[in-house]
mmCIF file of C-alpha atoms in Angstrom:
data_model
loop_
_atom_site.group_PDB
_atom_site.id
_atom_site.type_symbol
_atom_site.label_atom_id
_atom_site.label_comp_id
_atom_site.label_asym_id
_atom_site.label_seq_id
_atom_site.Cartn_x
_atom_site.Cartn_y
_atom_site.Cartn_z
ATOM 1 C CA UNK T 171 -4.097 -13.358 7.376
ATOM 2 C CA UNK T 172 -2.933 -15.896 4.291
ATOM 3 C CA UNK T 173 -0.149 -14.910 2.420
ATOM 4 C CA UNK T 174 0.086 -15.663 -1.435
ATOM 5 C CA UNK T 175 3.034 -16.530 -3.117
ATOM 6 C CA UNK T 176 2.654 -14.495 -6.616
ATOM 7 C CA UNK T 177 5.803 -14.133 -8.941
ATOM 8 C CA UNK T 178 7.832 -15.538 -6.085
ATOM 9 C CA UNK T 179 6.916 -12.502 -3.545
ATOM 10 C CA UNK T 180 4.598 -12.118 -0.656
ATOM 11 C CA UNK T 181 1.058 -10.436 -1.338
ATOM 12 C CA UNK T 182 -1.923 -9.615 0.978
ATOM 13 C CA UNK T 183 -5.133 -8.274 0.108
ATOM 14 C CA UNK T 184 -5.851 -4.503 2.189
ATOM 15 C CA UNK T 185 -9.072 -2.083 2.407
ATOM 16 C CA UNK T 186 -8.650 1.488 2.133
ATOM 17 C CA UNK T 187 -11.033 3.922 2.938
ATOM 18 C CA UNK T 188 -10.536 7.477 1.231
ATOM 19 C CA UNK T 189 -13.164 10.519 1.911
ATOM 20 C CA UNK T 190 -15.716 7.919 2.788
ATOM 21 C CA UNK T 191 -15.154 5.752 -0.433
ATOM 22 C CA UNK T 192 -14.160 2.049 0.269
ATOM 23 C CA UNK T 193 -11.614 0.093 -2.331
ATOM 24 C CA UNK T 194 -10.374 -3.049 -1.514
ATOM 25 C CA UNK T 195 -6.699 -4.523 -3.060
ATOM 26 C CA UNK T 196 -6.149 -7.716 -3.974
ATOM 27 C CA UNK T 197 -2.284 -7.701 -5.082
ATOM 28 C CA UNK T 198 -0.599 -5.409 -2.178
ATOM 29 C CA UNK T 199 2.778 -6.398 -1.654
ATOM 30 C CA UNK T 200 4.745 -7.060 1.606
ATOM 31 C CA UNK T 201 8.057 -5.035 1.321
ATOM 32 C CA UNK T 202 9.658 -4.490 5.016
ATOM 33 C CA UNK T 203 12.487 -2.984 1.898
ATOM 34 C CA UNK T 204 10.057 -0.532 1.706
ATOM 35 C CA UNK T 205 10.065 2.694 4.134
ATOM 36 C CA UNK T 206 6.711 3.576 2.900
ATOM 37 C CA UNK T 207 3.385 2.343 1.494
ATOM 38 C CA UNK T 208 2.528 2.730 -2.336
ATOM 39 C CA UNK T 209 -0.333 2.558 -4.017
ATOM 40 C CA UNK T 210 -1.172 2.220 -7.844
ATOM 41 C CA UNK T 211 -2.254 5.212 -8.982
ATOM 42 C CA UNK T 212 -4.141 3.461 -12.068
ATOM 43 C CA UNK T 213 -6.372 1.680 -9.225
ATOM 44 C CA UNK T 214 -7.012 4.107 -6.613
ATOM 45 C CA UNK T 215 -8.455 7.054 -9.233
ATOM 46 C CA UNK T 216 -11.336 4.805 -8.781
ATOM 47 C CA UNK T 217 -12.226 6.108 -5.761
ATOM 48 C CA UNK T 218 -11.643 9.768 -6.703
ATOM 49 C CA UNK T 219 -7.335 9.193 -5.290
ATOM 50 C CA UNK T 220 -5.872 11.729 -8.336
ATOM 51 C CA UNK T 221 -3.258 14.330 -7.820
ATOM 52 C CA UNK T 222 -4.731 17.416 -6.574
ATOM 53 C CA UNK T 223 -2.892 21.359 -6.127
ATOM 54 C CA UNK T 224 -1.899 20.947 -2.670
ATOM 55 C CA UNK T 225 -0.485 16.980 -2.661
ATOM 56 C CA UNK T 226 3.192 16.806 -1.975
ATOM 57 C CA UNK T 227 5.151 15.607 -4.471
ATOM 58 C CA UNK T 228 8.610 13.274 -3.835
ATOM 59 C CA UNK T 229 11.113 11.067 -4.975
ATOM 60 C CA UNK T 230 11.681 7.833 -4.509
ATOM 61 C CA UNK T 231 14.446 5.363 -5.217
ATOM 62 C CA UNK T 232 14.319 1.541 -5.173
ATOM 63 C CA UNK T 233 15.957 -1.131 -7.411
ATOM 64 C CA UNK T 234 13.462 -0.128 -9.920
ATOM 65 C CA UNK T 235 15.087 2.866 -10.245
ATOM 66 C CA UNK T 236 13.396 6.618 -9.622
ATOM 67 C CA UNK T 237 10.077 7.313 -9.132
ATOM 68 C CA UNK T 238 7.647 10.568 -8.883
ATOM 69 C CA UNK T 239 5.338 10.170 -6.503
ATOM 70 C CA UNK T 240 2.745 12.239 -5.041
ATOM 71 C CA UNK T 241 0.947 11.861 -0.392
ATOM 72 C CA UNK T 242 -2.150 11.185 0.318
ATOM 73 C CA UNK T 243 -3.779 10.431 3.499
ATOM 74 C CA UNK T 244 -6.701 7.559 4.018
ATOM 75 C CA UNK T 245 -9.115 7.949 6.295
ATOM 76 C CA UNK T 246 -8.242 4.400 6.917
ATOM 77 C CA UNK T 247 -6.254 1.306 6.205
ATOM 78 C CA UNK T 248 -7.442 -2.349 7.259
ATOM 79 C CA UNK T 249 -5.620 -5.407 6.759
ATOM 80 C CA UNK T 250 -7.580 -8.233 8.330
ATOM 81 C CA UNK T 251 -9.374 -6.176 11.028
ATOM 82 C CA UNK T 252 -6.348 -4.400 11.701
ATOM 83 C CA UNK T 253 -7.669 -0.507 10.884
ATOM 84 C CA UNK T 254 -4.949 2.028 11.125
ATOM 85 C CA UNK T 255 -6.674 5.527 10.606
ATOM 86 C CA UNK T 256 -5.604 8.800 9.302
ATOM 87 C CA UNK T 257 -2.864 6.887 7.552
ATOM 88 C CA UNK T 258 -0.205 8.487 4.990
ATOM 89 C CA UNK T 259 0.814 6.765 1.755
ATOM 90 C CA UNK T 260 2.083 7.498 -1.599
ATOM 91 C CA UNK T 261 0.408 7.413 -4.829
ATOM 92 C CA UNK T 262 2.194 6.356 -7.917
ATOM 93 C CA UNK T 263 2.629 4.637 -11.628
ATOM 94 C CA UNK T 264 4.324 1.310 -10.309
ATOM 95 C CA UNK T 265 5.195 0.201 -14.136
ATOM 96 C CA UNK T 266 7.108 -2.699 -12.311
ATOM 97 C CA UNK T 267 6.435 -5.109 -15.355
ATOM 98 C CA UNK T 268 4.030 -7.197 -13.021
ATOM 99 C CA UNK T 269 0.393 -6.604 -12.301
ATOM 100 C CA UNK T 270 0.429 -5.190 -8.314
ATOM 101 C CA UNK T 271 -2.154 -2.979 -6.552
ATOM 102 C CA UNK T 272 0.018 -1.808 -4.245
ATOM 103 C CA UNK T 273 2.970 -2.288 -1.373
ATOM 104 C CA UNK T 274 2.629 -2.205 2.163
ATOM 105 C CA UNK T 275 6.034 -0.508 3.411
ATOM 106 C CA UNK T 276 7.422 -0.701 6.763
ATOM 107 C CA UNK T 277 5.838 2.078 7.956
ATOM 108 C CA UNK T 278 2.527 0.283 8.059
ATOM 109 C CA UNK T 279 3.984 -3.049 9.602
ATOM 110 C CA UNK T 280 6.046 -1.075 12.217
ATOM 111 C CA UNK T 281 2.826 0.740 13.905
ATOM 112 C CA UNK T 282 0.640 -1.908 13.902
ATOM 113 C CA UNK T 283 3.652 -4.423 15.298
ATOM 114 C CA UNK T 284 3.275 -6.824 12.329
ATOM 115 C CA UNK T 285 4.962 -10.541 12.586
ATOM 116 C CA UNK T 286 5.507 -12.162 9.366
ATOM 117 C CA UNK T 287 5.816 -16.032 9.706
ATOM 118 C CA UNK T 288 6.730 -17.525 6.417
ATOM 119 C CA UNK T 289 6.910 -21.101 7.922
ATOM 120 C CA UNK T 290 2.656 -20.789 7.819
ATOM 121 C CA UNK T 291 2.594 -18.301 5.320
ATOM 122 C CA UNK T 292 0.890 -15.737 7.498
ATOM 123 C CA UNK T 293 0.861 -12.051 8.873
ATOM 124 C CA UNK T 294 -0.044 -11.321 12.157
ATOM 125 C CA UNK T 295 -0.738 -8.060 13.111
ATOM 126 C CA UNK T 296 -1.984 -6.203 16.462
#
């Protein structure tokens, strides 16, 4: 899959599939800075993604500064035919001062044995 250079950074476009609804993101970023993946909580209440009673709710730290965010689980993830099911993430506000659907964290890239080649401008994945 193409990379795009936006604002200087890696993106990738992903589908997600939550309790049978389908969304796909155009702006996901590649952060292997990342432990896990984030999602915009603005764009996935679309497909019904909103905080619910029993969601757990965390912290997390990045140069940005703190965040409160709140798991979820897919029922899948697919980045160019590469479908990772029953996958965790976490939802979010990502006021980053940039428009950006979402990032795809390490944890993603580790399990499906992702290769980043920024000579072609491409991820490979498994």
């Amino acid at each position: 899959m193409k990379i795009a250079d936006i604002y200087g950074l890696p993106f990738i476009s992903v589908q997600l599939v939550y309790r049978g609804k389908k969304l796909t993101l155009k702006k996901v970023l590649l952060d292997t800075g990342s432990a896990s993946t984030l999602l915009n909580a603005d764009v996935v209440m679309d497909i019904g993604m909103i905080p619910e009673e029993n969601d757990v709710v965390n912290t997390i730290r990045g140069v940005g500064g703190i965040e409160y965010v709140y798991t979820k689980s897919l029922d899948s993830i697919d980045v160019d035919g590469t479908v990772v099911e029953d996958f965790e993430i976490e939802i979010g506000s990502m006021d980053y001062g940039l428009e950006i659907d979402g990032i795809l964290g390490f944890n993603f890239m580790k399990q499906t044995g992702a290769v980043i080649n920024l000579n072609s401008m491409e991820i490979l994945l498994r």
